[in-house]
Tab-separated table of C-alpha atoms and ligand atoms in Angstrom:
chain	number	residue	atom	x	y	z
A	10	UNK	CA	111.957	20.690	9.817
A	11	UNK	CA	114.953	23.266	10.040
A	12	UNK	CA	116.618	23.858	6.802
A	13	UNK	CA	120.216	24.070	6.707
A	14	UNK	CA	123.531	25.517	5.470
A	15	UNK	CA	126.789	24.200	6.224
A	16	UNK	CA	129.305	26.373	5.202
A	17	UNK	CA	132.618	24.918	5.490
A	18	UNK	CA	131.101	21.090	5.019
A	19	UNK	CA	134.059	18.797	4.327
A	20	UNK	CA	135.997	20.101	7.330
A	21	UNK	CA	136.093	18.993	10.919
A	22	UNK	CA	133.198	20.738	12.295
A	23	UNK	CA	131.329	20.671	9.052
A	24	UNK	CA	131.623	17.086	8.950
A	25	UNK	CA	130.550	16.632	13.015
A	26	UNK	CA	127.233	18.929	11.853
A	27	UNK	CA	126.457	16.447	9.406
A	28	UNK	CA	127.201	13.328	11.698
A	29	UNK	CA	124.967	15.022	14.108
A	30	UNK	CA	122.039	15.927	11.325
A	31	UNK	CA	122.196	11.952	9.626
A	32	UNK	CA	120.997	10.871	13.231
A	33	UNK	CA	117.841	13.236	12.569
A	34	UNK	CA	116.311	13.111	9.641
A	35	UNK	CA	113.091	13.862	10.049
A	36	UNK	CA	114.401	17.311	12.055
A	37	UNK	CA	117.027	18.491	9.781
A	38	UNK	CA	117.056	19.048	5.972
A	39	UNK	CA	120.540	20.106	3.940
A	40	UNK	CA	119.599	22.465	1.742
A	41	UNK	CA	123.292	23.996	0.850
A	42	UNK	CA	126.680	23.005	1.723
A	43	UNK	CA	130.197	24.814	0.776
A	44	UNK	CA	133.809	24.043	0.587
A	45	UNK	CA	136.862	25.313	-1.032
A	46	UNK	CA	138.828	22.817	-2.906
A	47	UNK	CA	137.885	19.124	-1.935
A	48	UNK	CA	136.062	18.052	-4.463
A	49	UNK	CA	135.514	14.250	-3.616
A	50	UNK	CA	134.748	15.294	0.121
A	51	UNK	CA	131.879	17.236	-1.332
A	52	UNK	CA	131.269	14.755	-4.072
A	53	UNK	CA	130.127	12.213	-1.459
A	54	UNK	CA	127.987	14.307	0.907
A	55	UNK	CA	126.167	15.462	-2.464
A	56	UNK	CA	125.732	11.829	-3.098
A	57	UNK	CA	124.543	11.506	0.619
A	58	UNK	CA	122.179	14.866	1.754
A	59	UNK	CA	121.018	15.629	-1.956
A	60	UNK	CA	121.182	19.092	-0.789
A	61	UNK	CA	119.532	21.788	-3.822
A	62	UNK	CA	123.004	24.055	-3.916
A	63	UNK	CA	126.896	23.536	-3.221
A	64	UNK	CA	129.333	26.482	-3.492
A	65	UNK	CA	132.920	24.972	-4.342
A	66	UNK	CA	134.727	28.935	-3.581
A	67	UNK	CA	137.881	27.471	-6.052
A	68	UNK	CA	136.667	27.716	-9.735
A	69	UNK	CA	138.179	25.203	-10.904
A	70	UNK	CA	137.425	22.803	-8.203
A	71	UNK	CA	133.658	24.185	-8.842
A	72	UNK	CA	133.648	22.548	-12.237
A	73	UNK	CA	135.151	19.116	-11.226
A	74	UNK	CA	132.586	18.389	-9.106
A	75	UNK	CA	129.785	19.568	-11.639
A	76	UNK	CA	131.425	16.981	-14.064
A	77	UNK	CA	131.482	14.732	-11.506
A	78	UNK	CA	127.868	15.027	-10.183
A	79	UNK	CA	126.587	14.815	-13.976
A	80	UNK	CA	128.562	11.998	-15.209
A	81	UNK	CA	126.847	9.744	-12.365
A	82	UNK	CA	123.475	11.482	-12.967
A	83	UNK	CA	123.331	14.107	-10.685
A	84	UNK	CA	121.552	16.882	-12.468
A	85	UNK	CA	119.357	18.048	-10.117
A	86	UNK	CA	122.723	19.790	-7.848
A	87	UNK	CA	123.413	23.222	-8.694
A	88	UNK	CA	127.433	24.002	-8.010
A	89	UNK	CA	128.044	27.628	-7.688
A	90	UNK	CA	131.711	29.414	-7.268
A	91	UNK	CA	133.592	32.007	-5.821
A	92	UNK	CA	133.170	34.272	-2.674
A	93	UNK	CA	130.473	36.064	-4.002
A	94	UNK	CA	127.873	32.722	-4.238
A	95	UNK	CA	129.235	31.743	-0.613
A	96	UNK	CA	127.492	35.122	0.933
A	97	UNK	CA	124.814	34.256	-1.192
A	98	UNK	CA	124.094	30.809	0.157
A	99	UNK	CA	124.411	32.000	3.322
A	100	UNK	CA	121.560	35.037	2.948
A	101	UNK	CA	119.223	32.318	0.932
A	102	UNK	CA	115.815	33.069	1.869
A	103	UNK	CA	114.698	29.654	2.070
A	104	UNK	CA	117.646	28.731	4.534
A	105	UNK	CA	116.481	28.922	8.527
A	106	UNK	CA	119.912	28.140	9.871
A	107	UNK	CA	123.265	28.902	9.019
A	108	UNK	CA	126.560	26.550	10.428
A	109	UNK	CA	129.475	29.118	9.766
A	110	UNK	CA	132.190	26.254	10.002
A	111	UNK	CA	134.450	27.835	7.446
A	112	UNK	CA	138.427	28.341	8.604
A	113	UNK	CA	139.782	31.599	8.742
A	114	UNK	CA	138.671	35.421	8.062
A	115	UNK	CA	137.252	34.070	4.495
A	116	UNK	CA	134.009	33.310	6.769
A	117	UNK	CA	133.541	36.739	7.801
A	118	UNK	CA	131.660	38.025	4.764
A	119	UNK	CA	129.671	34.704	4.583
A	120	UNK	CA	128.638	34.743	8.631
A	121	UNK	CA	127.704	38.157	8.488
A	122	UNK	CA	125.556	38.210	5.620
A	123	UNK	CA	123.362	35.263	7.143
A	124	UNK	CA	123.371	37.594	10.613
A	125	UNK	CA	121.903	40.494	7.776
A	126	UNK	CA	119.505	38.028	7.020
A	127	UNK	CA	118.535	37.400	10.342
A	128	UNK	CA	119.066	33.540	10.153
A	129	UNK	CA	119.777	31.499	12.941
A	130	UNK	CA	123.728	31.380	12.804
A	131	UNK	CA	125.682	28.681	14.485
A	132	UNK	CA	129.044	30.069	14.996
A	133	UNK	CA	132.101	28.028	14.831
A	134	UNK	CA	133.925	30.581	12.781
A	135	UNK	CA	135.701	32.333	15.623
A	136	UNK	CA	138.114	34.601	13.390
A	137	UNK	CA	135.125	35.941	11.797
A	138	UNK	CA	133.823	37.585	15.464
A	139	UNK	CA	137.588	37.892	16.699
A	140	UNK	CA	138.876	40.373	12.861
A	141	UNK	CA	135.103	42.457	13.277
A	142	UNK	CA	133.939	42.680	16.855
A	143	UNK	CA	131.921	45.264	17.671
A	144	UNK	CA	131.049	45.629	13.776
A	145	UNK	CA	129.615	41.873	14.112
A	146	UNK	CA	127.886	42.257	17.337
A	147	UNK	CA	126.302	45.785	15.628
A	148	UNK	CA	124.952	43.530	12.891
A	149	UNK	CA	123.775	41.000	15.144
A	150	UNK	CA	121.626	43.411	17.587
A	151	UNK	CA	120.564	45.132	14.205
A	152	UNK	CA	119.086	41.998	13.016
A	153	UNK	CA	116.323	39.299	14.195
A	154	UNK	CA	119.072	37.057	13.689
A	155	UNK	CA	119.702	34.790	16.618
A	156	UNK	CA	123.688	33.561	17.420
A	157	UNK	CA	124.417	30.464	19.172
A	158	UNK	CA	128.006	29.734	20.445
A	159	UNK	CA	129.770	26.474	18.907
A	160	UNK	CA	133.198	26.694	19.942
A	161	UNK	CA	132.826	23.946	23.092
A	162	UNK	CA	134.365	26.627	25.606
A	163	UNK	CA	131.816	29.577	24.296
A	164	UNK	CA	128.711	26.754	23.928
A	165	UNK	CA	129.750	25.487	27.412
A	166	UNK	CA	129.527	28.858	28.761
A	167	UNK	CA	126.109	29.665	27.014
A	168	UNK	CA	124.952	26.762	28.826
A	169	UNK	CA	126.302	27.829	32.355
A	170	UNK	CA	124.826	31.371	31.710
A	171	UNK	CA	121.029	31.831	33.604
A	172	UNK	CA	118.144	32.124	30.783
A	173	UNK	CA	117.775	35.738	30.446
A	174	UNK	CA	121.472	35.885	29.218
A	175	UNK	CA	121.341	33.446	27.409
A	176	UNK	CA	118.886	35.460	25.081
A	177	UNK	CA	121.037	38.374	25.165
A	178	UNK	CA	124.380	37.210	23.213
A	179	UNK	CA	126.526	39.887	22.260
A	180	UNK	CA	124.607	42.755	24.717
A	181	UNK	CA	123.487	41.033	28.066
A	182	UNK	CA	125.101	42.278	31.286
A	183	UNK	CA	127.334	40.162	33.619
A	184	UNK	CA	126.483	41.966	36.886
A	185	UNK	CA	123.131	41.999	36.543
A	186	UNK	CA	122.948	38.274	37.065
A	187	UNK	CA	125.132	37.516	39.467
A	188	UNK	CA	128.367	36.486	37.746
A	189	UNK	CA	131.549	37.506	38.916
A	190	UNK	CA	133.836	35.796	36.172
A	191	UNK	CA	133.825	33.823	33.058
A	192	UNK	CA	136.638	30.673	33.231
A	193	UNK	CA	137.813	29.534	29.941
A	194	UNK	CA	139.490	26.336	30.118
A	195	UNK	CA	142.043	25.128	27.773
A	196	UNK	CA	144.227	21.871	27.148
A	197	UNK	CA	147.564	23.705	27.244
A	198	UNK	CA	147.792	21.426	23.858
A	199	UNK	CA	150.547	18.669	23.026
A	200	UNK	CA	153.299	21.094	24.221
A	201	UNK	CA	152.095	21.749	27.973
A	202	UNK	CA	155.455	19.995	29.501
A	203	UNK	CA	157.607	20.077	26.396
A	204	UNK	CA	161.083	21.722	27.362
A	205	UNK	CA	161.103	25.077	26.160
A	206	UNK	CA	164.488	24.271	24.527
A	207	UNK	CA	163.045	21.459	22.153
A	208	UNK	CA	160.125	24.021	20.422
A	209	UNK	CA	162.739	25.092	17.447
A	210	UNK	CA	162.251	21.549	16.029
A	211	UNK	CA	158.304	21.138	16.549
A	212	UNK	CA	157.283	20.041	13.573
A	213	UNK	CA	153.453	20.535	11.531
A	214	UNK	CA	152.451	17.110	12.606
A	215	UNK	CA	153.509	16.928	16.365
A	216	UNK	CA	151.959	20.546	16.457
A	217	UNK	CA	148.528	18.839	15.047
A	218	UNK	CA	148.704	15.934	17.283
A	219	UNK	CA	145.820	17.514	19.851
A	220	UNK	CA	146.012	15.088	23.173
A	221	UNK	CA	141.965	15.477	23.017
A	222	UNK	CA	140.178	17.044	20.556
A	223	UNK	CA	140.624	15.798	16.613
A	224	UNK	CA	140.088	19.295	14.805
A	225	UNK	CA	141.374	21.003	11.380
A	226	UNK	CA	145.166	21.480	10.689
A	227	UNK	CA	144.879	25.553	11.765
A	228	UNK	CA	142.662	25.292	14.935
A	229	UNK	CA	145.310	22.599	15.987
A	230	UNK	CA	148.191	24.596	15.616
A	231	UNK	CA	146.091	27.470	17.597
A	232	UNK	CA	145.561	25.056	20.194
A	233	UNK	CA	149.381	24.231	20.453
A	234	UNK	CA	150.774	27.999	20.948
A	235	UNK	CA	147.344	28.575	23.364
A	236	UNK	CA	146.556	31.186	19.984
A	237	UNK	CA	143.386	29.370	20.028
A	238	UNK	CA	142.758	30.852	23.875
A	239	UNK	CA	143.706	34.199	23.075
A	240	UNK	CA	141.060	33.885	20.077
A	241	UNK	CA	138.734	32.672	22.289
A	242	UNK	CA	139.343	35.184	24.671
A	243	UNK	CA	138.447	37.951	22.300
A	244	UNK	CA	135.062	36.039	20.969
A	245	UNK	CA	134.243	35.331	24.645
A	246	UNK	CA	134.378	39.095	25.156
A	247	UNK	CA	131.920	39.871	22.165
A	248	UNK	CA	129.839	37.301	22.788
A	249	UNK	CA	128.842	37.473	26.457
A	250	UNK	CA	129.978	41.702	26.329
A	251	UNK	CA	132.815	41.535	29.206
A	252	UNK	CA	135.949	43.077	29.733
A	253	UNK	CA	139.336	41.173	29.455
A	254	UNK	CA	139.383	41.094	33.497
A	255	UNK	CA	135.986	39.472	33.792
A	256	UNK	CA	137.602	36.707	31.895
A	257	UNK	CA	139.914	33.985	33.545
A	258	UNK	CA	142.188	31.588	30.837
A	259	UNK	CA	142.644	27.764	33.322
A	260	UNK	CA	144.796	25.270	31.969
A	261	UNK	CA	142.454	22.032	32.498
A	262	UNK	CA	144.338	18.851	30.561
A	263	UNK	CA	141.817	16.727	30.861
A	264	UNK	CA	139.558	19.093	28.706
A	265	UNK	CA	136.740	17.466	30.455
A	266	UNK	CA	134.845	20.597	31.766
A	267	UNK	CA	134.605	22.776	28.987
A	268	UNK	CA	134.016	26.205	30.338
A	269	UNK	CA	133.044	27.621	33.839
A	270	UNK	CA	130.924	30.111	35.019
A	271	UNK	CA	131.529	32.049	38.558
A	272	UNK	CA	128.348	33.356	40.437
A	273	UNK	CA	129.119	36.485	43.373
A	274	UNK	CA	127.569	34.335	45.959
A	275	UNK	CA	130.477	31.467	45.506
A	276	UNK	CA	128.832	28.989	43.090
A	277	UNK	CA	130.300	27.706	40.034
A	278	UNK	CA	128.470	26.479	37.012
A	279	UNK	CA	130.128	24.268	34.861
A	280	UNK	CA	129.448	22.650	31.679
A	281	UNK	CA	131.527	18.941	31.225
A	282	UNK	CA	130.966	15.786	28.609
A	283	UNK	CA	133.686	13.964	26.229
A	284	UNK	CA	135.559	16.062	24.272
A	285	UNK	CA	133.338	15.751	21.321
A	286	UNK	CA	132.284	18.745	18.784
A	287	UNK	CA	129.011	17.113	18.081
A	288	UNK	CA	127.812	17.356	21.520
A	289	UNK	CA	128.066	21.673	21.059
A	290	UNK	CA	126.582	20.946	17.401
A	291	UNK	CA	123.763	19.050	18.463
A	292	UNK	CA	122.814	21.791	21.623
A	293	UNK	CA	123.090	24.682	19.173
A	294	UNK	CA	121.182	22.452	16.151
A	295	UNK	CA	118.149	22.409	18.708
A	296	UNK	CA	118.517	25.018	21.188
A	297	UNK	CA	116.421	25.082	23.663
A	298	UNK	CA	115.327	21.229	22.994
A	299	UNK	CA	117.922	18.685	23.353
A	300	UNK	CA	118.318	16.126	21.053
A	301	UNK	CA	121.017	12.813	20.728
A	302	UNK	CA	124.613	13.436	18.908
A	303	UNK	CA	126.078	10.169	19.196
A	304	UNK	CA	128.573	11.262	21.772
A	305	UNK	CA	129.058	8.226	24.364
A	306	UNK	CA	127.958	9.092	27.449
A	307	UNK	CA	130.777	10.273	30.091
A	308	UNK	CA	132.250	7.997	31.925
A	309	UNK	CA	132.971	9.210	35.853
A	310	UNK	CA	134.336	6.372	37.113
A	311	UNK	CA	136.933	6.356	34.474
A	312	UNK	CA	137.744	9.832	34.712
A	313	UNK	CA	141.106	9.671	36.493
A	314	UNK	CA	141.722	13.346	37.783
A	315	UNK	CA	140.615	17.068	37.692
A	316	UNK	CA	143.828	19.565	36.958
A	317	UNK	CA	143.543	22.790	37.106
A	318	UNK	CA	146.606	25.605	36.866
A	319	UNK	CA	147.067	28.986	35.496
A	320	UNK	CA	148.738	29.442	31.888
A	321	UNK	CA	152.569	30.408	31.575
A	322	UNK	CA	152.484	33.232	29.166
A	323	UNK	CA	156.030	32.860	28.203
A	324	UNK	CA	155.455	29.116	26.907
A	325	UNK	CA	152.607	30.632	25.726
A	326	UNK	CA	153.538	34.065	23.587
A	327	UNK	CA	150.601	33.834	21.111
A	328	UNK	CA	147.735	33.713	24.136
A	329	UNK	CA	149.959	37.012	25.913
A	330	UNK	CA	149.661	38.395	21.995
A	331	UNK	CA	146.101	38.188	22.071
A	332	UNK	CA	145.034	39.626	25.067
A	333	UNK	CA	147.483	42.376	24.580
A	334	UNK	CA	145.343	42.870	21.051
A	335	UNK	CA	142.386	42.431	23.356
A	336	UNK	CA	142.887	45.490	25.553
A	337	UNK	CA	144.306	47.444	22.588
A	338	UNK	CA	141.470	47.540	20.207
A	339	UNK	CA	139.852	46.282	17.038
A	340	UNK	CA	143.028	47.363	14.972
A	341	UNK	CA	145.081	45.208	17.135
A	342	UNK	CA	142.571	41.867	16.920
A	343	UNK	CA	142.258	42.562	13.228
A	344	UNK	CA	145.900	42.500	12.275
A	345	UNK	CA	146.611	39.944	14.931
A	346	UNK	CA	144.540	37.624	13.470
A	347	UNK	CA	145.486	38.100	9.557
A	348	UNK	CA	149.166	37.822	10.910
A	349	UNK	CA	148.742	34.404	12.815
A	350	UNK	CA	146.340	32.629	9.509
A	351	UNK	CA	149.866	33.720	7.202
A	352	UNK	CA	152.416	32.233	9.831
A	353	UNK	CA	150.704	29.086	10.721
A	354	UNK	CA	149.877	28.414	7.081
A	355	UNK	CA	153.914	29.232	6.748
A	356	UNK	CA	154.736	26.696	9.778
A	357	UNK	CA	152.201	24.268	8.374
A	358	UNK	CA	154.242	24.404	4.444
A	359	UNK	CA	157.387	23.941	7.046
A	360	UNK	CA	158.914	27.840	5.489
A	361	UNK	CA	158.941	29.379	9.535
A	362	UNK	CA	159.571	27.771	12.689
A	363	UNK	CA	157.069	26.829	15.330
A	364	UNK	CA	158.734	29.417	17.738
A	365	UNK	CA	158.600	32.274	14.515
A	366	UNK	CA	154.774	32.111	14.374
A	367	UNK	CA	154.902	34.287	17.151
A	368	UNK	CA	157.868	36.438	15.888
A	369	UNK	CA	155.661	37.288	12.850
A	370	UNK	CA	152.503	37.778	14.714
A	371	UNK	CA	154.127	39.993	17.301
A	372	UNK	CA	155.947	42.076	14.162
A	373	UNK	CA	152.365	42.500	12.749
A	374	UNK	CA	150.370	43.464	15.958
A	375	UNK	CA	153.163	46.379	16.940
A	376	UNK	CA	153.064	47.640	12.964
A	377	UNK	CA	148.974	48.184	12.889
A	378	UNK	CA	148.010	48.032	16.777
A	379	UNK	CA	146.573	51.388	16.601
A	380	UNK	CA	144.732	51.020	13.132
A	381	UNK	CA	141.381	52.564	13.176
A	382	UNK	CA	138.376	50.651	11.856
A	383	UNK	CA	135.010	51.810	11.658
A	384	UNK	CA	133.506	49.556	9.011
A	385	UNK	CA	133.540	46.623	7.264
A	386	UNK	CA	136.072	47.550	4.438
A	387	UNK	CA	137.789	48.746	6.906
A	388	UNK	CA	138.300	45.774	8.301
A	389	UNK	CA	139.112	43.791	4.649
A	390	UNK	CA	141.423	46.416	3.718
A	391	UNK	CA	143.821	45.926	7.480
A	392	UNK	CA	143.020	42.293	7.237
A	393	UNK	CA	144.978	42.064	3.238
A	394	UNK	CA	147.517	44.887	4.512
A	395	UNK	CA	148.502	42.755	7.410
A	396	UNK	CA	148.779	39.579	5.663
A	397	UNK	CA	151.617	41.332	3.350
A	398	UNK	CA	152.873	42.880	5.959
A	399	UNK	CA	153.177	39.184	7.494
A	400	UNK	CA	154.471	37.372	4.495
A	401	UNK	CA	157.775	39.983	4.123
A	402	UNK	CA	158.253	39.628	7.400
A	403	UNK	CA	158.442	35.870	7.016
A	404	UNK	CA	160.940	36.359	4.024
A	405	UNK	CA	163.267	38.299	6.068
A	406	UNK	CA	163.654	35.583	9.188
A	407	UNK	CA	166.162	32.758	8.528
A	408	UNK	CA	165.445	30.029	6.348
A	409	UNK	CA	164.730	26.902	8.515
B	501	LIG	P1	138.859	22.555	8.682
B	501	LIG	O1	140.147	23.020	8.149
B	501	LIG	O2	138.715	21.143	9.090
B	501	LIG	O3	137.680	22.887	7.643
B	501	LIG	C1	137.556	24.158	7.090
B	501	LIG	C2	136.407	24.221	6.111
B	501	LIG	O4	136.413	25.516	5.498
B	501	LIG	C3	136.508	23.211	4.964
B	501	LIG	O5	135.221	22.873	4.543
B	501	LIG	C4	137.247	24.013	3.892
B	501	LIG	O6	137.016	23.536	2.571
B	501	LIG	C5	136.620	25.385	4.075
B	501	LIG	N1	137.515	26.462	3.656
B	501	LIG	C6	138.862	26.534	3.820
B	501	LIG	N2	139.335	27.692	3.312
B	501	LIG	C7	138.273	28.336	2.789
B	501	LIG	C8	138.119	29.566	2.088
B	501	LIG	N3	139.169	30.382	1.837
B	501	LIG	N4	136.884	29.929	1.689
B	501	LIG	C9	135.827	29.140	1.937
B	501	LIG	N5	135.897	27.955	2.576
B	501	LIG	C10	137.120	27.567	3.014
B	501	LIG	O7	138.519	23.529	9.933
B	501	LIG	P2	137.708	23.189	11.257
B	501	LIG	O8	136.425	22.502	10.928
B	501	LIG	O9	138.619	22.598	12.252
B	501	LIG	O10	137.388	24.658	11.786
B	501	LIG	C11	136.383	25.464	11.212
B	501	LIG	C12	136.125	26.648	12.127
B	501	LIG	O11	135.581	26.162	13.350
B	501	LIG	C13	137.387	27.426	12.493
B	501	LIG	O12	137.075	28.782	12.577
B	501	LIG	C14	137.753	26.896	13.868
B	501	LIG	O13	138.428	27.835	14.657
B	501	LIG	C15	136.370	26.606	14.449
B	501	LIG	N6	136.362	25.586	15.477
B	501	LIG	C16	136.737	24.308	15.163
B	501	LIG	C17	136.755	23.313	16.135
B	501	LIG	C18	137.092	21.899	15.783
B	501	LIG	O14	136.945	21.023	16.638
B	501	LIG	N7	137.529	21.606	14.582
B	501	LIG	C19	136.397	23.615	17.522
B	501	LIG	C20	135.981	24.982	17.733
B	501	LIG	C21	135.976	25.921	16.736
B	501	LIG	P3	137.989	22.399	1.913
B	501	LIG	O15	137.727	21.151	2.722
B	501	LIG	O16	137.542	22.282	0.523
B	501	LIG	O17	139.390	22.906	2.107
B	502	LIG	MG1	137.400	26.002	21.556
């Protein structure tokens, strides 16, 4: 019996994990969930796993669902708040494995501390890897902590990777197995043949509109200015320890193969399925078993064609942002990162345009592109100054 934390619960992946974990009961125990402000999300999976502690991170939120839990009897749920009881949950000693689903650089702190406490961490949290890099990966070789990819392009490569890299996340060697290049495939998003002319008036919900995947409202703008693959790109890099160049972004619209890896001697490993979080979830929940995740089974003779073409970095300004960030430094990543979470979060409260998300981000990466950062706060303290940074910036474009 593993026992589980799902940090980041009521959201997309958080709510896949679970999906995956009802199908298993007698593997998987909840012992800890967190969210930020839904209370009646997290009301009902109390109701459901009975897990023994919930962090709500919003105070007030905290205490609605502790009224809540005891008016229908519930006594037996401790709900914690704040940031503080989030790192906490994570680092519980009687916690085996961590899911950091959380959105944003508010995971970092959280995914890290249950890396100190060398849990098992299943990492969704991409911005957490992408705003610390070689900080995390420090941590992680530090630690008896073991790290298993979740993000279906980073999983799917895991599982193209021979054996003996796969136990070396974060420090193995390309070259010495064999592997000339790492292919990230990507959608392209809702936007792939959208004249260029018509992305002024994209608006929150034709930018969430995924053609495949059904994900949280900031992933899914990501995905539709390719920001997602340039985060990626970077978390590739620290995960499987490669340079940008080892690393080749393919537009694949079918988002059937998930991720490709390319051997010297000409062969090509490739991981495909549905596109379907719980099928990642369910191969990092039991790594190296495999276990059921109620994804259907996929469907060849249904599967209409294989596209495959390189990405146009000037539909795509956010992915040439990122791996510009990528070959700059950690400064770069950092700031690049806090930028993009203020301007989609902007786009998504309809203040900026789809087109000005990467007017801000590009404003913030050239201010703090050479920032130095050596630790942790130093990390926190470019992540806050770049979010300021980003939010005046926003107040001097034109009012849309
Ligand atoms: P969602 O927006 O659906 O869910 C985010 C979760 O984090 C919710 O539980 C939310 O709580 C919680 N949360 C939000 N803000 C904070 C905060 N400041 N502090 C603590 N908790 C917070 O996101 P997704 O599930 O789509 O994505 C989660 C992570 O997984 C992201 O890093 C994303 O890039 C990555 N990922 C997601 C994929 C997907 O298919 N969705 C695929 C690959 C990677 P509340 O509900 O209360 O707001
Ligand atoms: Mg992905």
């Amino acid at each position: 019996m593993q026992n589980l934390c799902v940090l980041g619960a009521t959201g997309s992946i958080g709510l896949s994990t679970l999906d995956v974990v009802r199908r298993h009961p007698d593997k998987y125990n909840i012992v800890s969930l967190s969210a930020h402000t839904r209370v009646d999300a997290m009301y009902d999976l109390c109701v459901e796993f009975s897990p023994k502690t919930v962090v709500m991170v919003d105070e007030y939120c905290a205490e609605q669902l502790k009224l809540k839990l005891i008016a229908q009897d519930y006594h037996h749920i401790e709900v914690l708040a704040g940031t503080q009881a989030l790192t906490d949950l994570a680092s519980c000693p009687s916690i085996d494995t961590v899911m950091a689903a959380i959105v944003g650089a508010s995971g970092l702190l959280p995914t890290l501390a249950a890396i100190k406490a060398d849990k098992r961490v299943l990492l969704a949290n991409k911005e957490s890897l992408v705003t610390s890099g070689q900080i995390f990966i420090d941590a992680l070789t530090a630690s008896k902590a073991e790290l298993l990819p979740i993000d279906s392009e980073h999983n799917a490569i895991f599982q193209s990777l021979p054996l003996g890299m796969q136990s070396k996340v974060g420090h193995g060697n390309i070259a010495d197995y064999g592997i000339s290049k790492i292919l990230l495939t990507g959608s392209g998003g809702p936007f792939r043949e959208t004249p260029l002319t018509e992305f002024d008036d994209i608006t929150p919900d034709q930018a969430c509109a995924h053609p495949n995947w059904d994900m949280g409202r900031k992933i899914s703008v990501d995905s539709a200015t390719m920001m997602n693959k340039g985060l990626e790109l970077i978390e590739a890099k620290w995960l499987f320890n490669l340079a940008v160049d080892d690393i080749q972004v393919v537009l694949h619209p079918q988002s059937t193969i998930h991720s490709m890896v390319q051997y010297v001697d000409g062969s090509v490993i490739a991981q495909m399925g549905n596109p379907d979080m719980r099928t990642p979830i369910a191969h990092a929940l039991s790594y190296p078993q495999r276990i059921e995740s109620g994804v259907q089974p996929f469907d060849f003779f249904n599967c209409k064609n294989f596209e495959f073409s390189p990405a146009d970095l000037n539909r795509y300004p956010n992915l040439k942002l990122a791996i510009d960030a990528c070959r700059q430094g950690q400064g770069a990543c950092t700031a690049l990162n806090a930028a993009n979470e203020i301007a989609v979060a902007a786009f998504l409260n309809t203040e900026i345009k789809f087109t000005e998300i990467s007017v801000v981000n590009e404003a913030v990466m050239k201010h703090f592109y050479d920032v130095e950062i050596a630790t942790i706060d130093d990390v926190i303290k470019l992540d806050s100054d770049a979010r300021t940074f980003a939010k005046n910036t926003i107040k001097t474009l034109d009012v849309t």
